[in-house]
Tab-separated table of N, CA and C in Angstrom:
chain	number	residue	atom	x	y	z
A	1	MET	N	-114.009	-26.660	-26.139
A	1	MET	CA	-113.261	-25.508	-25.725
A	1	MET	C	-112.806	-24.765	-26.994
A	2	GLU	N	-112.958	-23.499	-26.964
A	2	GLU	CA	-112.599	-22.709	-28.138
A	2	GLU	C	-111.098	-22.503	-28.237
A	3	ARG	N	-110.700	-22.078	-29.413
A	3	ARG	CA	-109.292	-21.836	-29.685
A	3	ARG	C	-108.766	-20.689	-28.810
A	4	ASN	N	-109.571	-19.666	-28.563
A	4	ASN	CA	-109.147	-18.528	-27.741
A	4	ASN	C	-108.895	-18.945	-26.287
A	5	HIS	N	-109.719	-19.849	-25.779
A	5	HIS	CA	-109.502	-20.353	-24.419
A	5	HIS	C	-108.161	-21.069	-24.307
A	6	ILE	N	-107.859	-21.909	-25.269
A	6	ILE	CA	-106.612	-22.676	-25.252
A	6	ILE	C	-105.419	-21.722	-25.333
A	7	ILE	N	-105.498	-20.723	-26.208
A	7	ILE	CA	-104.419	-19.758	-26.329
A	7	ILE	C	-104.243	-18.999	-25.003
A	8	GLY	N	-105.327	-18.606	-24.367
A	8	GLY	CA	-105.262	-17.907	-23.088
A	8	GLY	C	-104.603	-18.741	-22.007
A	9	PHE	N	-104.996	-20.009	-21.905
A	9	PHE	CA	-104.386	-20.892	-20.897
A	9	PHE	C	-102.899	-21.102	-21.167
A	10	VAL	N	-102.515	-21.262	-22.425
A	10	VAL	CA	-101.102	-21.448	-22.774
A	10	VAL	C	-100.312	-20.191	-22.406
A	11	LEU	N	-100.860	-19.008	-22.687
A	11	LEU	CA	-100.174	-17.770	-22.343
A	11	LEU	C	-100.019	-17.612	-20.822
A	12	ILE	N	-101.085	-17.917	-20.087
A	12	ILE	CA	-101.001	-17.836	-18.618
A	12	ILE	C	-99.962	-18.807	-18.087
A	13	PHE	N	-99.984	-20.045	-18.578
A	13	PHE	CA	-98.995	-21.032	-18.139
A	13	PHE	C	-97.585	-20.567	-18.488
A	14	GLY	N	-97.400	-20.012	-19.685
A	14	GLY	CA	-96.089	-19.506	-20.101
A	14	GLY	C	-95.622	-18.371	-19.205
A	15	LEU	N	-96.531	-17.450	-18.852
A	15	LEU	CA	-96.176	-16.356	-17.952
A	15	LEU	C	-95.758	-16.879	-16.579
A	16	LEU	N	-96.468	-17.872	-16.080
A	16	LEU	CA	-96.102	-18.464	-14.787
A	16	LEU	C	-94.715	-19.108	-14.831
A	17	LEU	N	-94.399	-19.800	-15.917
A	17	LEU	CA	-93.070	-20.407	-16.051
A	17	LEU	C	-91.980	-19.343	-16.108
A	18	VAL	N	-92.193	-18.292	-16.910
A	18	VAL	CA	-91.200	-17.220	-17.005
A	18	VAL	C	-91.020	-16.537	-15.654
A	19	TRP	N	-92.127	-16.276	-14.953
A	19	TRP	CA	-92.057	-15.627	-13.639
A	19	TRP	C	-91.272	-16.492	-12.655
A	20	THR	N	-91.485	-17.813	-12.704
A	20	THR	CA	-90.785	-18.733	-11.810
A	20	THR	C	-89.283	-18.701	-12.066
A	21	PHE	N	-88.864	-18.725	-13.333
A	21	PHE	CA	-87.432	-18.724	-13.639
A	21	PHE	C	-86.782	-17.382	-13.315
A	22	VAL	N	-87.501	-16.284	-13.537
A	22	VAL	CA	-86.933	-14.963	-13.277
A	22	VAL	C	-86.760	-14.735	-11.780
A	23	ASN	N	-87.711	-15.175	-10.988
A	23	ASN	CA	-87.678	-14.919	-9.550
A	23	ASN	C	-86.970	-15.998	-8.740
A	24	SER	N	-86.495	-17.052	-9.360
A	24	SER	CA	-85.799	-18.088	-8.603
A	24	SER	C	-84.426	-17.570	-8.188
A	25	PRO	N	-83.933	-17.954	-6.998
A	25	PRO	CA	-82.634	-17.453	-6.535
A	25	PRO	C	-81.500	-18.075	-7.349
A	26	SER	N	-80.415	-17.329	-7.447
A	26	SER	CA	-79.245	-17.847	-8.148
A	26	SER	C	-78.569	-18.911	-7.283
A	27	LYS	N	-77.564	-19.569	-7.851
A	27	LYS	CA	-76.878	-20.617	-7.098
A	27	LYS	C	-76.175	-20.037	-5.869
A	28	GLU	N	-75.612	-18.845	-6.014
A	28	GLU	CA	-74.929	-18.214	-4.882
A	28	GLU	C	-75.925	-17.855	-3.778
A	29	GLU	N	-77.072	-17.326	-4.183
A	29	GLU	CA	-78.087	-16.968	-3.185
A	29	GLU	C	-78.626	-18.209	-2.489
A	30	ALA	N	-78.844	-19.292	-3.249
A	30	ALA	CA	-79.330	-20.531	-2.649
A	30	ALA	C	-78.302	-21.090	-1.666
A	31	LEU	N	-77.005	-21.006	-2.017
A	31	LEU	CA	-75.952	-21.493	-1.124
A	31	LEU	C	-75.893	-20.644	0.149
A	32	ALA	N	-76.023	-19.322	0.008
A	32	ALA	CA	-76.000	-18.442	1.181
A	32	ALA	C	-77.197	-18.714	2.085
A	33	MET	N	-78.373	-18.928	1.504
A	33	MET	CA	-79.569	-19.236	2.309
A	33	MET	C	-79.395	-20.566	3.039
A	34	GLN	N	-78.788	-21.565	2.363
A	34	GLN	CA	-78.575	-22.870	2.991
A	34	GLN	C	-77.587	-22.750	4.155
A	35	GLN	N	-76.514	-21.976	3.968
A	35	GLN	CA	-75.542	-21.795	5.049
A	35	GLN	C	-76.174	-21.073	6.234
A	36	ARG	N	-76.998	-20.076	5.950
A	36	ARG	CA	-77.673	-19.344	7.029
A	36	ARG	C	-78.613	-20.273	7.798
A	37	GLN	N	-79.365	-21.104	7.074
A	37	GLN	CA	-80.290	-22.036	7.731
A	37	GLN	C	-79.519	-23.055	8.567
A	38	ASP	N	-78.371	-23.525	8.042
A	38	ASP	CA	-77.556	-24.471	8.806
A	38	ASP	C	-77.026	-23.844	10.094
A	39	SER	N	-76.586	-22.579	10.019
A	39	SER	CA	-76.076	-21.942	11.237
A	39	SER	C	-77.203	-21.707	12.241
A	40	LEU	N	-78.407	-21.366	11.773
A	40	LEU	CA	-79.544	-21.211	12.687
A	40	LEU	C	-79.899	-22.537	13.354
A	41	ASN	N	-79.850	-23.618	12.597
A	41	ASN	CA	-80.120	-24.941	13.177
A	41	ASN	C	-79.061	-25.305	14.209
A	42	ARG	N	-77.793	-24.961	13.934
A	42	ARG	CA	-76.721	-25.244	14.873
A	42	ARG	C	-76.907	-24.455	16.179
A	43	VAL	N	-77.290	-23.191	16.055
A	43	VAL	CA	-77.532	-22.371	17.246
A	43	VAL	C	-78.703	-22.938	18.046
A	44	ALA	N	-79.762	-23.361	17.368
A	44	ALA	CA	-80.912	-23.937	18.066
A	44	ALA	C	-80.511	-25.211	18.807
A	45	MET	N	-79.667	-26.037	18.192
A	45	MET	CA	-79.218	-27.254	18.863
A	45	MET	C	-78.394	-26.919	20.100
A	46	LEU	N	-77.521	-25.912	19.997
A	46	LEU	CA	-76.714	-25.516	21.154
A	46	LEU	C	-77.587	-24.979	22.279
A	47	GLN	N	-78.589	-24.179	21.929
A	47	GLN	CA	-79.489	-23.655	22.961
A	47	GLN	C	-80.265	-24.783	23.627
A	48	ASP	N	-80.716	-25.766	22.847
A	48	ASP	CA	-81.427	-26.898	23.436
A	48	ASP	C	-80.525	-27.691	24.370
A	49	SER	N	-79.272	-27.885	23.974
A	49	SER	CA	-78.371	-28.656	24.832
A	49	SER	C	-78.047	-27.881	26.111
A	50	ILE	N	-77.882	-26.564	26.006
A	50	ILE	CA	-77.633	-25.753	27.205
A	50	ILE	C	-78.837	-25.787	28.126
A	51	GLN	N	-80.034	-25.707	27.550
A	51	GLN	CA	-81.251	-25.742	28.367
A	51	GLN	C	-81.403	-27.097	29.050
A	52	SER	N	-81.085	-28.176	28.350
A	52	SER	CA	-81.207	-29.494	28.978
A	52	SER	C	-80.195	-29.650	30.109
A	53	ILE	N	-78.997	-29.085	29.937
A	53	ILE	CA	-77.997	-29.145	31.010
A	53	ILE	C	-78.474	-28.338	32.219
A	54	ASP	N	-79.056	-27.151	31.966
A	54	ASP	CA	-79.592	-26.340	33.061
A	54	ASP	C	-80.729	-27.056	33.767
A	55	ASN	N	-81.602	-27.724	33.006
A	55	ASN	CA	-82.715	-28.464	33.612
A	55	ASN	C	-82.205	-29.608	34.479
A	56	GLN	N	-81.166	-30.271	34.024
A	56	GLN	CA	-80.607	-31.360	34.819
A	56	GLN	C	-79.971	-30.820	36.095
A	57	ALA	N	-79.336	-29.658	36.003
A	57	ALA	CA	-78.704	-29.077	37.182
A	57	ALA	C	-79.747	-28.600	38.184
A	58	ASN	N	-80.873	-28.108	37.692
A	58	ASN	CA	-81.921	-27.607	38.578
A	58	ASN	C	-82.842	-28.717	39.074
A	59	ALA	N	-82.721	-29.912	38.519
A	59	ALA	CA	-83.609	-31.002	38.902
A	59	ALA	C	-83.335	-31.494	40.324
A	60	VAL	N	-82.115	-31.382	40.774
A	60	VAL	CA	-81.750	-31.834	42.115
A	60	VAL	C	-82.006	-30.682	43.078
A	61	LYS	N	-82.942	-30.889	44.002
A	61	LYS	CA	-83.282	-29.858	44.988
A	61	LYS	C	-82.642	-30.215	46.328
A	62	PRO	N	-82.187	-29.212	47.044
A	62	PRO	CA	-81.680	-29.483	48.383
A	62	PRO	C	-82.814	-29.953	49.294
A	63	ALA	N	-82.450	-30.705	50.319
A	63	ALA	CA	-83.450	-31.282	51.213
A	63	ALA	C	-84.200	-30.219	52.000
A	64	GLU	N	-83.610	-29.062	52.251
A	64	GLU	CA	-84.276	-28.051	53.062
A	64	GLU	C	-85.386	-27.318	52.309
A	65	GLU	N	-85.399	-27.377	50.964
A	65	GLU	CA	-86.453	-26.720	50.196
A	65	GLU	C	-87.719	-27.564	50.088
A	66	VAL	N	-87.634	-28.841	50.343
A	66	VAL	CA	-88.776	-29.735	50.216
A	66	VAL	C	-89.717	-29.513	51.405
A	67	VAL	N	-91.019	-29.317	51.121
A	67	VAL	CA	-92.002	-29.081	52.166
A	67	VAL	C	-92.565	-30.420	52.623
A	68	ASP	N	-92.585	-30.619	53.920
A	68	ASP	CA	-93.132	-31.847	54.484
A	68	ASP	C	-94.639	-31.679	54.638
A	69	THR	N	-95.414	-32.283	53.760
A	69	THR	CA	-96.870	-32.121	53.794
A	69	THR	C	-97.498	-32.880	54.952
A	70	LEU	N	-96.827	-33.889	55.476
A	70	LEU	CA	-97.386	-34.636	56.596
A	70	LEU	C	-97.338	-33.824	57.887
A	71	ALA	N	-96.435	-32.850	57.967
A	71	ALA	CA	-96.318	-32.043	59.173
A	71	ALA	C	-97.376	-30.944	59.236
A	72	GLN	N	-98.079	-30.682	58.127
A	72	GLN	CA	-99.102	-29.641	58.104
A	72	GLN	C	-100.382	-30.148	58.775
A	73	PRO	N	-101.193	-29.250	59.306
A	73	PRO	CA	-102.435	-29.678	59.946
A	73	PRO	C	-103.359	-30.382	58.958
A	74	ALA	N	-104.042	-31.395	59.442
A	74	ALA	CA	-104.917	-32.189	58.582
A	74	ALA	C	-106.194	-31.449	58.223
A	75	SER	N	-106.614	-30.460	59.027
A	75	SER	CA	-107.878	-29.774	58.761
A	75	SER	C	-107.831	-28.958	57.478
A	76	ASN	N	-106.676	-28.384	57.159
A	76	ASN	CA	-106.568	-27.573	55.958
A	76	ASN	C	-105.892	-28.296	54.805
A	77	GLY	N	-105.299	-29.409	55.050
A	77	GLY	CA	-104.668	-30.171	53.991
A	77	GLY	C	-103.493	-29.442	53.368
A	78	GLY	N	-103.454	-29.423	52.066
A	78	GLY	CA	-102.362	-28.804	51.347
A	78	GLY	C	-102.377	-27.292	51.381
A	79	PHE	N	-103.465	-26.698	51.875
A	79	PHE	CA	-103.569	-25.245	51.907
A	79	PHE	C	-103.312	-24.672	53.302
A	80	ALA	N	-102.686	-25.412	54.173
A	80	ALA	CA	-102.460	-24.953	55.538
A	80	ALA	C	-101.529	-23.751	55.586
A	81	HIS	N	-100.552	-23.699	54.697
A	81	HIS	CA	-99.609	-22.578	54.708
A	81	HIS	C	-100.273	-21.277	54.264
A	82	VAL	N	-101.364	-21.344	53.525
A	82	VAL	CA	-102.062	-20.136	53.064
A	82	VAL	C	-102.793	-19.467	54.223
A	83	GLY	N	-103.354	-20.246	55.126
A	83	GLY	CA	-104.094	-19.692	56.249
A	83	GLY	C	-103.231	-18.941	57.233
A	84	SER	N	-101.954	-19.247	57.274
A	84	SER	CA	-101.075	-18.583	58.232
A	84	SER	C	-100.423	-17.329	57.658
A	85	ALA	N	-100.589	-17.057	56.357
A	85	ALA	CA	-99.957	-15.889	55.733
A	85	ALA	C	-100.694	-14.612	56.127
A	86	ALA	N	-99.952	-13.532	56.256
A	86	ALA	CA	-100.550	-12.242	56.603
A	86	ALA	C	-100.958	-11.522	55.322
A	87	GLY	N	-102.146	-10.934	55.332
A	87	GLY	CA	-102.624	-10.204	54.166
A	87	GLY	C	-102.058	-8.797	54.111
A	88	GLU	N	-101.814	-8.319	52.926
A	88	GLU	CA	-101.334	-6.964	52.722
A	88	GLU	C	-102.448	-6.153	52.065
A	89	THR	N	-102.342	-4.846	52.130
A	89	THR	CA	-103.336	-3.977	51.523
A	89	THR	C	-102.767	-3.386	50.245
A	90	VAL	N	-103.531	-3.548	49.166
A	90	VAL	CA	-103.159	-2.984	47.876
A	90	VAL	C	-104.168	-1.907	47.538
A	91	GLN	N	-103.684	-0.761	47.074
A	91	GLN	CA	-104.569	0.373	46.824
A	91	GLN	C	-104.623	0.669	45.327
A	92	LEU	N	-105.855	0.729	44.786
A	92	LEU	CA	-106.087	1.131	43.408
A	92	LEU	C	-106.765	2.488	43.420
A	93	GLU	N	-106.269	3.381	42.574
A	93	GLU	CA	-106.785	4.744	42.600
A	93	GLU	C	-106.943	5.271	41.183
A	94	ASN	N	-108.064	5.967	40.941
A	94	ASN	CA	-108.231	6.704	39.701
A	94	ASN	C	-108.834	8.056	40.029
A	95	GLN	N	-109.356	8.766	39.052
A	95	GLN	CA	-109.843	10.123	39.290
A	95	GLN	C	-111.152	10.164	40.059
A	96	TYR	N	-111.856	9.047	40.183
A	96	TYR	CA	-113.157	9.035	40.836
A	96	TYR	C	-113.151	8.431	42.234
A	97	PHE	N	-112.322	7.399	42.475
A	97	PHE	CA	-112.356	6.727	43.771
A	97	PHE	C	-111.025	6.067	44.085
A	98	ILE	N	-110.906	5.643	45.367
A	98	ILE	CA	-109.756	4.883	45.853
A	98	ILE	C	-110.309	3.605	46.473
A	99	ILE	N	-109.775	2.455	46.064
A	99	ILE	CA	-110.222	1.166	46.599
A	99	ILE	C	-109.023	0.472	47.220
A	100	ASP	N	-109.194	-0.033	48.455
A	100	ASP	CA	-108.174	-0.823	49.133
A	100	ASP	C	-108.599	-2.282	49.119
A	101	PHE	N	-107.715	-3.160	48.648
A	101	PHE	CA	-107.956	-4.603	48.615
A	101	PHE	C	-107.019	-5.284	49.592
A	102	ASN	N	-107.505	-6.350	50.207
A	102	ASN	CA	-106.665	-7.206	51.027
A	102	ASN	C	-106.189	-8.346	50.138
A	103	THR	N	-104.892	-8.612	50.121
A	103	THR	CA	-104.360	-9.659	49.251
A	103	THR	C	-104.776	-11.054	49.708
A	104	LYS	N	-105.231	-11.180	50.910
A	104	LYS	CA	-105.691	-12.476	51.405
A	104	LYS	C	-107.176	-12.615	51.078
A	105	GLY	N	-107.480	-13.212	49.974
A	105	GLY	CA	-108.862	-13.417	49.565
A	105	GLY	C	-109.386	-12.355	48.624
A	106	GLY	N	-108.650	-11.291	48.388
A	106	GLY	CA	-109.083	-10.246	47.479
A	106	GLY	C	-110.264	-9.448	47.990
A	107	LYS	N	-110.438	-9.384	49.286
A	107	LYS	CA	-111.573	-8.683	49.881
A	107	LYS	C	-111.340	-7.180	49.846
A	108	ILE	N	-112.395	-6.420	49.510
A	108	ILE	CA	-112.320	-4.964	49.517
A	108	ILE	C	-112.416	-4.505	50.960
A	109	THR	N	-111.395	-3.773	51.418
A	109	THR	CA	-111.393	-3.315	52.805
A	109	THR	C	-111.856	-1.874	52.949
A	110	ASN	N	-111.683	-1.057	51.910
A	110	ASN	CA	-112.074	0.343	52.015
A	110	ASN	C	-112.324	0.897	50.620
A	111	VAL	N	-113.358	1.748	50.518
A	111	VAL	CA	-113.649	2.464	49.279
A	111	VAL	C	-113.866	3.927	49.636
A	112	GLU	N	-113.139	4.803	48.956
A	112	GLU	CA	-113.280	6.227	49.201
A	112	GLU	C	-113.619	6.910	47.881
A	113	LEU	N	-114.760	7.609	47.851
A	113	LEU	CA	-115.169	8.345	46.667
A	113	LEU	C	-114.566	9.738	46.713
A	114	LYS	N	-114.016	10.159	45.604
A	114	LYS	CA	-113.446	11.503	45.515
A	114	LYS	C	-114.518	12.470	45.013
A	115	HIS	N	-114.423	13.691	45.428
A	115	HIS	CA	-115.303	14.772	44.960
A	115	HIS	C	-116.781	14.509	45.275
A	116	VAL	N	-117.064	13.785	46.363
A	116	VAL	CA	-118.444	13.517	46.777
A	116	VAL	C	-118.571	13.901	48.239
A	117	ASP	N	-119.588	14.694	48.553
A	117	ASP	CA	-119.835	15.100	49.936
A	117	ASP	C	-121.003	14.299	50.486
A	118	ILE	N	-120.681	13.286	51.315
A	118	ILE	CA	-121.706	12.431	51.917
A	118	ILE	C	-121.422	12.377	53.412
A	119	ASP	N	-122.479	12.304	54.205
A	119	ASP	CA	-122.342	12.189	55.647
A	119	ASP	C	-121.700	10.838	55.983
A	120	GLU	N	-120.618	10.851	56.766
A	120	GLU	CA	-119.879	9.628	57.073
A	120	GLU	C	-120.696	8.646	57.905
A	121	SER	N	-121.586	9.130	58.762
A	121	SER	CA	-122.394	8.224	59.571
A	121	SER	C	-123.332	7.412	58.680
A	122	MET	N	-123.820	8.017	57.595
A	122	MET	CA	-124.697	7.299	56.676
A	122	MET	C	-123.928	6.192	55.954
A	123	VAL	N	-122.697	6.475	55.567
A	123	VAL	CA	-121.880	5.480	54.876
A	123	VAL	C	-121.552	4.325	55.813
A	124	ARG	N	-121.236	4.603	57.079
A	124	ARG	CA	-120.927	3.545	58.037
A	124	ARG	C	-122.150	2.677	58.295
A	125	ALA	N	-123.342	3.274	58.333
A	125	ALA	CA	-124.561	2.506	58.541
A	125	ALA	C	-124.810	1.566	57.377
A	126	ILE	N	-124.553	2.016	56.164
A	126	ILE	CA	-124.728	1.156	54.988
A	126	ILE	C	-123.704	0.030	55.012
A	127	ALA	N	-122.474	0.326	55.422
A	127	ALA	CA	-121.441	-0.692	55.487
A	127	ALA	C	-121.771	-1.756	56.526
A	128	LYS	N	-122.355	-1.357	57.669
A	128	LYS	CA	-122.727	-2.334	58.704
A	128	LYS	C	-123.860	-3.228	58.219
A	129	GLN	N	-124.785	-2.684	57.441
A	129	GLN	CA	-125.873	-3.498	56.893
A	129	GLN	C	-125.336	-4.507	55.903
A	130	ALA	N	-124.320	-4.147	55.157
A	130	ALA	CA	-123.766	-5.043	54.154
A	130	ALA	C	-123.036	-6.222	54.791
A	131	GLU	N	-122.497	-6.008	55.984
A	131	GLU	CA	-121.782	-7.100	56.656
A	131	GLU	C	-122.794	-8.066	57.195
C-alpha cells in the first residue's frame, strides 16, 4: 500500500471522528430525549392496560347474544341465517351506464345503457337467452 493511500484513509477516518463528535447531542439534549422516550413508553403502557381492561370487560357476552347453532336447520348448517336474509338493491352509476346489484349473491339485476337507442324487445330477448 502506498503512502498516499495510508494518508487518505487516515484523513477519512479523522473526518468521520470529527463529524461524530460535532453532531453528537449534548448532555442536555440526550437527557431531554431520554425523558421524552420514557414518557412515550409510559403512555404506551397505560394504553395497553386500558385496552386489556376493555377486552376483559367485552369478553363476557350476555346469554341472549349467543346464537344457538343446534336450532338452525341441518340442511344449510352454519349458513342457515344467510338464506333467510332479504336482498337489497345497490345501484352503481357512471356517465355510460347504470347497474343494479342484488346484495344477496352479488347478482346483477338490471343494466341500463345511457345515450344508446336500442329496441327494448331485442334487449329482453337477449336477456331471456342468457337466463
